[in-house]
PDB file of C-alpha atoms in Angstrom:
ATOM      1  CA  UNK A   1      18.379  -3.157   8.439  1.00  0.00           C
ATOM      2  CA  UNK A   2      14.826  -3.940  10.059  1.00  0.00           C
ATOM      3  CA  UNK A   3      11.744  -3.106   8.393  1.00  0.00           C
ATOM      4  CA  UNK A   4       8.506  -2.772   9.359  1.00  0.00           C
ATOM      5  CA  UNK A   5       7.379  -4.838  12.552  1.00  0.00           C
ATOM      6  CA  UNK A   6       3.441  -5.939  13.472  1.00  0.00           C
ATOM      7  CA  UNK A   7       2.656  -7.441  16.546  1.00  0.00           C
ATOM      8  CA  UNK A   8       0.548  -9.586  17.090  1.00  0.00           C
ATOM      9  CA  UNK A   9       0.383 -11.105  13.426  1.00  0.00           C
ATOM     10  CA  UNK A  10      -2.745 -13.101  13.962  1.00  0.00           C
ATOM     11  CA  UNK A  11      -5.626 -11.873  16.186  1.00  0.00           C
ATOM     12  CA  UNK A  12      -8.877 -13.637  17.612  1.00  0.00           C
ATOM     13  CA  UNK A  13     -11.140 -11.857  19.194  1.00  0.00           C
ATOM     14  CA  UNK A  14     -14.577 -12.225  20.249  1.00  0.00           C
ATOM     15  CA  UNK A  15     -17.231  -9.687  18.855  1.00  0.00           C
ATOM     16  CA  UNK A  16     -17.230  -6.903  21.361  1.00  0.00           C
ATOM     17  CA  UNK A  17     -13.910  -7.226  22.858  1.00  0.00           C
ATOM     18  CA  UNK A  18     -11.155  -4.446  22.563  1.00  0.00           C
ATOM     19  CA  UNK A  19      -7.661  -5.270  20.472  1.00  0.00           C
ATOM     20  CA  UNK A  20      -4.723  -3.149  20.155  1.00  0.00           C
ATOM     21  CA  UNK A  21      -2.277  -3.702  16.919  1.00  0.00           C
ATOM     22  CA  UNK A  22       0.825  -2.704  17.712  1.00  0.00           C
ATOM     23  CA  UNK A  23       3.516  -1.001  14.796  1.00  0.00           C
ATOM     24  CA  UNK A  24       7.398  -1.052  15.257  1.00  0.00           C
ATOM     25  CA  UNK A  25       8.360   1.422  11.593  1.00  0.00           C
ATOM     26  CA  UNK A  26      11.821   1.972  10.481  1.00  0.00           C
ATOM     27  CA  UNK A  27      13.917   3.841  12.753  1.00  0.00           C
ATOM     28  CA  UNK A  28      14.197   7.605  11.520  1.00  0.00           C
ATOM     29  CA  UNK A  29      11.173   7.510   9.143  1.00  0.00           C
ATOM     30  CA  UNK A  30       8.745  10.273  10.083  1.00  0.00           C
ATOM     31  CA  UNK A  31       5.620   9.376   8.601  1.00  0.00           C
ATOM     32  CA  UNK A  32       3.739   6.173   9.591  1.00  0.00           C
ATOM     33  CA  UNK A  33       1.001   4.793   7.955  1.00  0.00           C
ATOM     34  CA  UNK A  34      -2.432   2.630   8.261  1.00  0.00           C
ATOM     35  CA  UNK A  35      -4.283   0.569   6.088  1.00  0.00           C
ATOM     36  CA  UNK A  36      -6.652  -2.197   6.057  1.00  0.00           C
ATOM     37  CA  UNK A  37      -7.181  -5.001   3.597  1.00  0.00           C
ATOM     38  CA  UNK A  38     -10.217  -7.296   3.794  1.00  0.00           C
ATOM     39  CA  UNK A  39     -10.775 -10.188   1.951  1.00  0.00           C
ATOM     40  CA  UNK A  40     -10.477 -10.125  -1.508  1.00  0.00           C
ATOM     41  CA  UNK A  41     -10.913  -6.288  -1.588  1.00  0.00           C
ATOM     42  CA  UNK A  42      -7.885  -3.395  -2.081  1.00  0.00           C
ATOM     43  CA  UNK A  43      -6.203  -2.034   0.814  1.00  0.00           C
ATOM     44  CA  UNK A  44      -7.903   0.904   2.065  1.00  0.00           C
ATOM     45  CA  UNK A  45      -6.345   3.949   4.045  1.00  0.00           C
ATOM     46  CA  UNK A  46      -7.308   4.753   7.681  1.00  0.00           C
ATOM     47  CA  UNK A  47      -4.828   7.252   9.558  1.00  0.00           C
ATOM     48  CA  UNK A  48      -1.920   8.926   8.940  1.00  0.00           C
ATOM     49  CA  UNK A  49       1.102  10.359  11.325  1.00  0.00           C
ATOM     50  CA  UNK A  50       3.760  12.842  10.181  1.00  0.00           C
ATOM     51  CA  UNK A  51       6.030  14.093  12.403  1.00  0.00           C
ATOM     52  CA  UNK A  52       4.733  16.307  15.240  1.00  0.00           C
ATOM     53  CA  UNK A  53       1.529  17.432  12.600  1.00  0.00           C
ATOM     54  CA  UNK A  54      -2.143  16.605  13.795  1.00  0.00           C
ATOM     55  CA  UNK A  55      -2.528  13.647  12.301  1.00  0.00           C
ATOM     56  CA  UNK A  56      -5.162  12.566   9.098  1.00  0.00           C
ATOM     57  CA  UNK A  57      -7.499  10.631  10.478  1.00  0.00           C
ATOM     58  CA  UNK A  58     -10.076  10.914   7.239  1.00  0.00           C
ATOM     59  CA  UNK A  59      -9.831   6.674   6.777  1.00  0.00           C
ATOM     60  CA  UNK A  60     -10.521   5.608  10.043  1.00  0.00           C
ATOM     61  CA  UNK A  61     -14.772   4.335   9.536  1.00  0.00           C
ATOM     62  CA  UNK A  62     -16.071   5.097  12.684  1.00  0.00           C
ATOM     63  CA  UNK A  63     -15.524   6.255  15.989  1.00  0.00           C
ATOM     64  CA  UNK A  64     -14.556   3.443  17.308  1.00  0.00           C
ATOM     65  CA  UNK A  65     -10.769   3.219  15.613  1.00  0.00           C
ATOM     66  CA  UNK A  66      -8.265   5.334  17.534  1.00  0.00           C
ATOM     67  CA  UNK A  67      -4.541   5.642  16.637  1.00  0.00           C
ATOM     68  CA  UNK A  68      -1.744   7.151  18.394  1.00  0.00           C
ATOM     69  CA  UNK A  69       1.860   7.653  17.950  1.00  0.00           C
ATOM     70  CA  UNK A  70       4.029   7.779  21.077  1.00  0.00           C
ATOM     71  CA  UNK A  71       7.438   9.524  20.856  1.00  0.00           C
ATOM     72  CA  UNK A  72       7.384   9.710  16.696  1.00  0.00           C
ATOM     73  CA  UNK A  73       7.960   5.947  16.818  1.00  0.00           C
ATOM     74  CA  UNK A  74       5.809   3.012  18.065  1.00  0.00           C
ATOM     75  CA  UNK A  75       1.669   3.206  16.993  1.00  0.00           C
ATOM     76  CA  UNK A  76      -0.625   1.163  18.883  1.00  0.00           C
ATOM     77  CA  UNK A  77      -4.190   1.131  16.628  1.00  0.00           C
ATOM     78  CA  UNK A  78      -6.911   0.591  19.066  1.00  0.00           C
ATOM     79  CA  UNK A  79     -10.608  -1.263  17.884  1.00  0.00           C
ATOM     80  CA  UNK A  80     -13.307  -0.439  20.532  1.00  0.00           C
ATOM     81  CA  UNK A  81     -16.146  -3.129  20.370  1.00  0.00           C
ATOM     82  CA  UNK A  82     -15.052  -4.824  17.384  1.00  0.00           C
ATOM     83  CA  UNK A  83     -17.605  -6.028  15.213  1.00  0.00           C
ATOM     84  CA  UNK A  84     -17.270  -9.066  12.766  1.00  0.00           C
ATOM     85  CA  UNK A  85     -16.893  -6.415  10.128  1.00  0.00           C
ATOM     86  CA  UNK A  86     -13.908  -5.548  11.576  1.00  0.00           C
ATOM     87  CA  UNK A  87     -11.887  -8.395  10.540  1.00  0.00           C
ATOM     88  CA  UNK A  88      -9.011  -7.989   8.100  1.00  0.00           C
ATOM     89  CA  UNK A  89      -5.724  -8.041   7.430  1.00  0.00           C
ATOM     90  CA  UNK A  90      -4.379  -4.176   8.992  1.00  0.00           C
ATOM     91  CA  UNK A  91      -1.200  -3.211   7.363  1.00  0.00           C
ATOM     92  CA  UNK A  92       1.337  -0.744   8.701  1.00  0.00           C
ATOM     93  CA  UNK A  93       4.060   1.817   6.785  1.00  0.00           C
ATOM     94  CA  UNK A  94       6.546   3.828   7.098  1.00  0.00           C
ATOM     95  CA  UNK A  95       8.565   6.309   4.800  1.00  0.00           C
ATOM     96  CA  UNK A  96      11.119   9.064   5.473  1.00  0.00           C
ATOM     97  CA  UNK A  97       8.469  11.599   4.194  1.00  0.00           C
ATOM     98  CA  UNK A  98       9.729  14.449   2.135  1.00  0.00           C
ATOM     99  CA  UNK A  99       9.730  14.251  -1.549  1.00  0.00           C
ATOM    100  CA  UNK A 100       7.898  11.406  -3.306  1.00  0.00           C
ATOM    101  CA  UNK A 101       8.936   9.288  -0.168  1.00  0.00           C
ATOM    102  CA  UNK A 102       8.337   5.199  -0.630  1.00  0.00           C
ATOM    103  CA  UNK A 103       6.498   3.526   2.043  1.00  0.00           C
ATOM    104  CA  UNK A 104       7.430   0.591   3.461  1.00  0.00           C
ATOM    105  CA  UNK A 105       5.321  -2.121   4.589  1.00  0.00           C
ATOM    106  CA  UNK A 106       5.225  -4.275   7.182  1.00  0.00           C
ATOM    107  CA  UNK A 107       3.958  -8.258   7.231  1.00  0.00           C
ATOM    108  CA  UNK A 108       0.053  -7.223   8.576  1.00  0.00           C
ATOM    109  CA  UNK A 109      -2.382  -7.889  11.345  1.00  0.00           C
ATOM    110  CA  UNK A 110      -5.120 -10.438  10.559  1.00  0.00           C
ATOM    111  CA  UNK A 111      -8.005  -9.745  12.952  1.00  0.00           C
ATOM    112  CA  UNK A 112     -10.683 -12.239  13.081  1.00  0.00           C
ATOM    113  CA  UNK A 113     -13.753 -10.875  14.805  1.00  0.00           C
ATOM    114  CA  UNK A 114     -15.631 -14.064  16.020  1.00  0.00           C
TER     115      UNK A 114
ATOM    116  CA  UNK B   1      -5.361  11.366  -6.239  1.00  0.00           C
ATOM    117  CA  UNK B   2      -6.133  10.209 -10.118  1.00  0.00           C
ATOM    118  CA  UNK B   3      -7.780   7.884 -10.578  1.00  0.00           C
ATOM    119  CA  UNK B   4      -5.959   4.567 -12.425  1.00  0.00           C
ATOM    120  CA  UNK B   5      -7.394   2.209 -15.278  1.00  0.00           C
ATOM    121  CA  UNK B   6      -5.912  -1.406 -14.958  1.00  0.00           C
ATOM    122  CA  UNK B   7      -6.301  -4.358 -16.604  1.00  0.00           C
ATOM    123  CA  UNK B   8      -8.185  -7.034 -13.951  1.00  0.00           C
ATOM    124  CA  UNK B   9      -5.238  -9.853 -15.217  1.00  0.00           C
ATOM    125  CA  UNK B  10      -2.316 -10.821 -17.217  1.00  0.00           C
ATOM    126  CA  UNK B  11      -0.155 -13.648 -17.525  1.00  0.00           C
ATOM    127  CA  UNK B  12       3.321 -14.339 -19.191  1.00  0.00           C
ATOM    128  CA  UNK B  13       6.024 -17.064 -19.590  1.00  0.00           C
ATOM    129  CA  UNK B  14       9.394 -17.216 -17.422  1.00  0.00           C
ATOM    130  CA  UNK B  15      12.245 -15.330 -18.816  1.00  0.00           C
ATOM    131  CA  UNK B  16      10.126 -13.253 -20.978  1.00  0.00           C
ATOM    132  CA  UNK B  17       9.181  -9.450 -19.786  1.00  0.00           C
ATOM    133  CA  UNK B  18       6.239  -8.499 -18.280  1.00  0.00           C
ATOM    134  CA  UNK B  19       4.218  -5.071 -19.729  1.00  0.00           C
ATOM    135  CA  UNK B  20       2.174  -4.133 -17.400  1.00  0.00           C
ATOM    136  CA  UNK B  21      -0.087  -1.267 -18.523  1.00  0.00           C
ATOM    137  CA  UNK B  22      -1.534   1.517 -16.468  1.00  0.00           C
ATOM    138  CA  UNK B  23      -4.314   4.818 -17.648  1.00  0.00           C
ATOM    139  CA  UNK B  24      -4.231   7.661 -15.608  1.00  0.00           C
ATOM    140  CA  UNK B  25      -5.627  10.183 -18.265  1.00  0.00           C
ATOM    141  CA  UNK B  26      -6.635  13.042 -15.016  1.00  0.00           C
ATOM    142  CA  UNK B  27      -3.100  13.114 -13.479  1.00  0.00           C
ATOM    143  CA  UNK B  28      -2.228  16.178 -12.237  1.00  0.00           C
ATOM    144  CA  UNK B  29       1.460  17.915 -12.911  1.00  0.00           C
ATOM    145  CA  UNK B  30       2.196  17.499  -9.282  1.00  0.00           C
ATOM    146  CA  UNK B  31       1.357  13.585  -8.771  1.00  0.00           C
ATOM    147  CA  UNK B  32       3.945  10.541  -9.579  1.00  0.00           C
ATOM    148  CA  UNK B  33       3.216   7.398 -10.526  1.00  0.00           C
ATOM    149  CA  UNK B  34       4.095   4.765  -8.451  1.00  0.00           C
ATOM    150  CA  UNK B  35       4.014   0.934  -8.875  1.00  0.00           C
ATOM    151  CA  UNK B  36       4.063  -1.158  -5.449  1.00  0.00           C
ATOM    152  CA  UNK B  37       3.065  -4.953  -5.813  1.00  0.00           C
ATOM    153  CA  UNK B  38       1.594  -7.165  -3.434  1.00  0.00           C
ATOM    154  CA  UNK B  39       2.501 -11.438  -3.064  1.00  0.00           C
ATOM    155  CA  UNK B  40       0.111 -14.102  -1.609  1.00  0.00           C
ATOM    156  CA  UNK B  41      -0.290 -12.937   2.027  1.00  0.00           C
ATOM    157  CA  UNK B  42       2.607 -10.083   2.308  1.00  0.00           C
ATOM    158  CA  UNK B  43       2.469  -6.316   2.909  1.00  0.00           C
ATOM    159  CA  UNK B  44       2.688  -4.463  -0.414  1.00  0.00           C
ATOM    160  CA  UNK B  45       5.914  -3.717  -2.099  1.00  0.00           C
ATOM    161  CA  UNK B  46       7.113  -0.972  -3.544  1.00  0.00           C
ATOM    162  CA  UNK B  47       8.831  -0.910  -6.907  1.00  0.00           C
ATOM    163  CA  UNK B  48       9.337   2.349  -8.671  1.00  0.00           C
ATOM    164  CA  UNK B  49       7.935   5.319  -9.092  1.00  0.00           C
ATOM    165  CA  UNK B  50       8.639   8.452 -11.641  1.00  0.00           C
ATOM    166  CA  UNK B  51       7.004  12.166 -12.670  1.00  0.00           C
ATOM    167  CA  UNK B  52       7.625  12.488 -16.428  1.00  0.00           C
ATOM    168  CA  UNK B  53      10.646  10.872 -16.970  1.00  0.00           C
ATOM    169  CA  UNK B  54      11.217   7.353 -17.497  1.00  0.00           C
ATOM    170  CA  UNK B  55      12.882   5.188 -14.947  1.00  0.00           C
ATOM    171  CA  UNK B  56      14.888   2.268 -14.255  1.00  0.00           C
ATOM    172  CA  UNK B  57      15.904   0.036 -10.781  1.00  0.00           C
ATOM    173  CA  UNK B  58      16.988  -3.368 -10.294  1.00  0.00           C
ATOM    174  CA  UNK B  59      13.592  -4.744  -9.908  1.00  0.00           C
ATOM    175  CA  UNK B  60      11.541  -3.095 -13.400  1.00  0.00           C
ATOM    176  CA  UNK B  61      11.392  -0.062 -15.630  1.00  0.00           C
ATOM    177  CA  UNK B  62       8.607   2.346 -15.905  1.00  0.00           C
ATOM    178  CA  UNK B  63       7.673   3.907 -18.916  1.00  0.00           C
ATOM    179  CA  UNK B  64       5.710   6.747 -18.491  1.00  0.00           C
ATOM    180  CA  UNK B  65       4.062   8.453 -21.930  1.00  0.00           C
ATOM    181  CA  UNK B  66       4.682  12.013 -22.497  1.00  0.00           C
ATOM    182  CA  UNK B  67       1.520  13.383 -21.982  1.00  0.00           C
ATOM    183  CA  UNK B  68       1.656  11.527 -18.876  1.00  0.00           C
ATOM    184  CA  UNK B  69      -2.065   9.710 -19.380  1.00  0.00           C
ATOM    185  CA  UNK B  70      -0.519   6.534 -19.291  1.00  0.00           C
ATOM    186  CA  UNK B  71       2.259   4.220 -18.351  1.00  0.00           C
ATOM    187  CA  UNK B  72       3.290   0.631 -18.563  1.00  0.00           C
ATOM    188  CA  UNK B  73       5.515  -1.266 -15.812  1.00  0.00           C
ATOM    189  CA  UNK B  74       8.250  -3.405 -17.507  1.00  0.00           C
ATOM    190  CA  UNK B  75       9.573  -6.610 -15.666  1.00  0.00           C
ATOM    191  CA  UNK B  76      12.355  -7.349 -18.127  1.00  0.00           C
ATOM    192  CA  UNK B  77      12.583 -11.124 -17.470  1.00  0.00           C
ATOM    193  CA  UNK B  78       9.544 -12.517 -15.286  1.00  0.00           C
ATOM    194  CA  UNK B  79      10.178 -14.707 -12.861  1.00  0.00           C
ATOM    195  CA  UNK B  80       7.459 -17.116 -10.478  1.00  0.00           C
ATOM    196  CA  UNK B  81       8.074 -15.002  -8.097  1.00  0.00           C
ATOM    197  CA  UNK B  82       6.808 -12.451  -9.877  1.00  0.00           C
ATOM    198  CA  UNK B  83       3.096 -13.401  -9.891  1.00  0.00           C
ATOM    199  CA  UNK B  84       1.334 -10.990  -7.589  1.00  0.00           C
ATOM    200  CA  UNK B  85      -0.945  -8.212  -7.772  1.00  0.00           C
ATOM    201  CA  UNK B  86       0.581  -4.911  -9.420  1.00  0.00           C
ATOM    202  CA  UNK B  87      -0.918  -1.750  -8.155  1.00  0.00           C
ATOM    203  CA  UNK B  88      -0.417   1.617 -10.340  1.00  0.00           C
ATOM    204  CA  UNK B  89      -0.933   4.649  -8.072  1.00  0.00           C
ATOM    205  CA  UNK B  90      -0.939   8.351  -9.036  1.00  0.00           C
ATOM    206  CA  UNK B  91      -0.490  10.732  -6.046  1.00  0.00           C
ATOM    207  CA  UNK B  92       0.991  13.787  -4.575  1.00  0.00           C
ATOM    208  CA  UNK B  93       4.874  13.238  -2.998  1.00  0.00           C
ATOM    209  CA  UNK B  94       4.619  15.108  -0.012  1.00  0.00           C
ATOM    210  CA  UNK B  95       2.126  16.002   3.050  1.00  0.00           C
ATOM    211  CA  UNK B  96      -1.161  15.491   3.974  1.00  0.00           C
ATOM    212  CA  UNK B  97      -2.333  13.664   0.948  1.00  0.00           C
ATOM    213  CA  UNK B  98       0.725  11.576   0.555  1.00  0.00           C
ATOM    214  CA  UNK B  99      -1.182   8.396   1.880  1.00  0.00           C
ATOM    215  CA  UNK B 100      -1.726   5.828  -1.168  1.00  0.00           C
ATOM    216  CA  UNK B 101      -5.333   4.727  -2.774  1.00  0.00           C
ATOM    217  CA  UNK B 102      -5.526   1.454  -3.994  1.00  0.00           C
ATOM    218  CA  UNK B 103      -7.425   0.235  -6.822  1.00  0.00           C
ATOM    219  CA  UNK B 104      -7.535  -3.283  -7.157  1.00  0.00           C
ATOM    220  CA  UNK B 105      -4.463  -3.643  -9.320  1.00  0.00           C
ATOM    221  CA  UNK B 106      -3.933  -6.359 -12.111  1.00  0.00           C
ATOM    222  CA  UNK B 107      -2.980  -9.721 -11.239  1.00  0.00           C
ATOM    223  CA  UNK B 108       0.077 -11.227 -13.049  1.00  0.00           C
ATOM    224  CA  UNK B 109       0.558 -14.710 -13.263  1.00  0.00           C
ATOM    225  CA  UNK B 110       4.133 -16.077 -14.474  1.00  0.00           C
ATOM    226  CA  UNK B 111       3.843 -19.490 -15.900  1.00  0.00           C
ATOM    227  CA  UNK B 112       6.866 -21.580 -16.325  1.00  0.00           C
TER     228      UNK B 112
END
């Protein structure tokens, strides 16, 4: 079946400008993850949706991420103002949630921040 | 989560297995260990993951020791494919700290 979907998979931007990442996850899984991964460095967690809970925004580094999750499915992770430290490869999951649940990844984002 | 202890690299010939070891000496009862791996320019990959019991798929065995401080990933006949970056996790299954932390993993390099 599908997997994971990220659209657009590369990203240009100029420093300032808004960008929106979009995430397609698995149909049925529940919880939906993101992550960034800049260069050369581990992926790091920014926001996670489970079902209808509040979500755990604790990763996102400033104010100026936002993530939302429309209908359980699709999330659209908004940049405001993006900086040049904002570039990176932003990875998307999914899992079925429950009980040790494996996440599944999807193929990334690379922002470049000009 | 635990923290994890990884070697920074390893490498090892086609066809022969691949131990890849793994410290996590402040697990918790309650937190797995997983094993996701991550090739040149994809999304990470998840291979196996286990409590206290050893485990087996079609892709590796993990070997987990009985106090539960450590564990090593087996890939019983490395491939090229193979080379990537193998990431031992410790974690909680379920809720609001189910998200994964990522060290920076041990690189494994399959030469032919």
């Amino acid at each position: 079946g599908a997997g994971v979907s990220q659209s657009p998979s590369n990203k240009v931007t100029e420093k300032g400008k808004d960008v929106e990442l979009r995430c397609d996850p698995i149909s049925g899984h529940t919880a939906l993850y993101w992550y960034r991964q800049s260069l050369g460095q581990g992926l790091e967690f920014l926001i996670y949706f489970q079902g209808n809970s509040a979500p755990d925004k604790s990763g996102l580094p400033s104010d100026r991420f936002s993530a939302e999750r429309t209908g359980g499915s699709v999330s659209t992770l908004t940049i405001q103002r993006t900086q040049q430290e904002d570039s990176a490869v932003y990875l998307c999951a999914s899992s079925l949630g429950g009980l040790a649940g494996e996440q599944f990844f999807g193929p990334g984002t690379r922002l470049t921040v000009l | 989560d635990a923290k994890t202890t990884q070697p920074t690299s390893m490498d090892c010939a086609e066809g022969r297995a691949a131990n890849l070891p793994c410290n996590h000496s402040t697990i918790s009862g309650n937190e797995y260990v997983y094993w996701y791996r991550q090739i040149h320019s994809q999304g990470p990959q998840y291979i196996i993951h286990g409590l206290k019991n050893n485990e087996t798929n079609e892709m590796a065995s993990l070997i987990i020791t009985e106090d539960r401080k450590s564990s090593t990933l087996i890939l019983p006949h490395a491939t090229l494919r193979d080379t990537a970056v193998y990431y031992c996790i410790v974690r909680v299954a379920t809720g609001a700290n189910s998200k994964l932390t990522f060290g920076k993993g041990i690189t494994l390099s399959v030469r032919p």
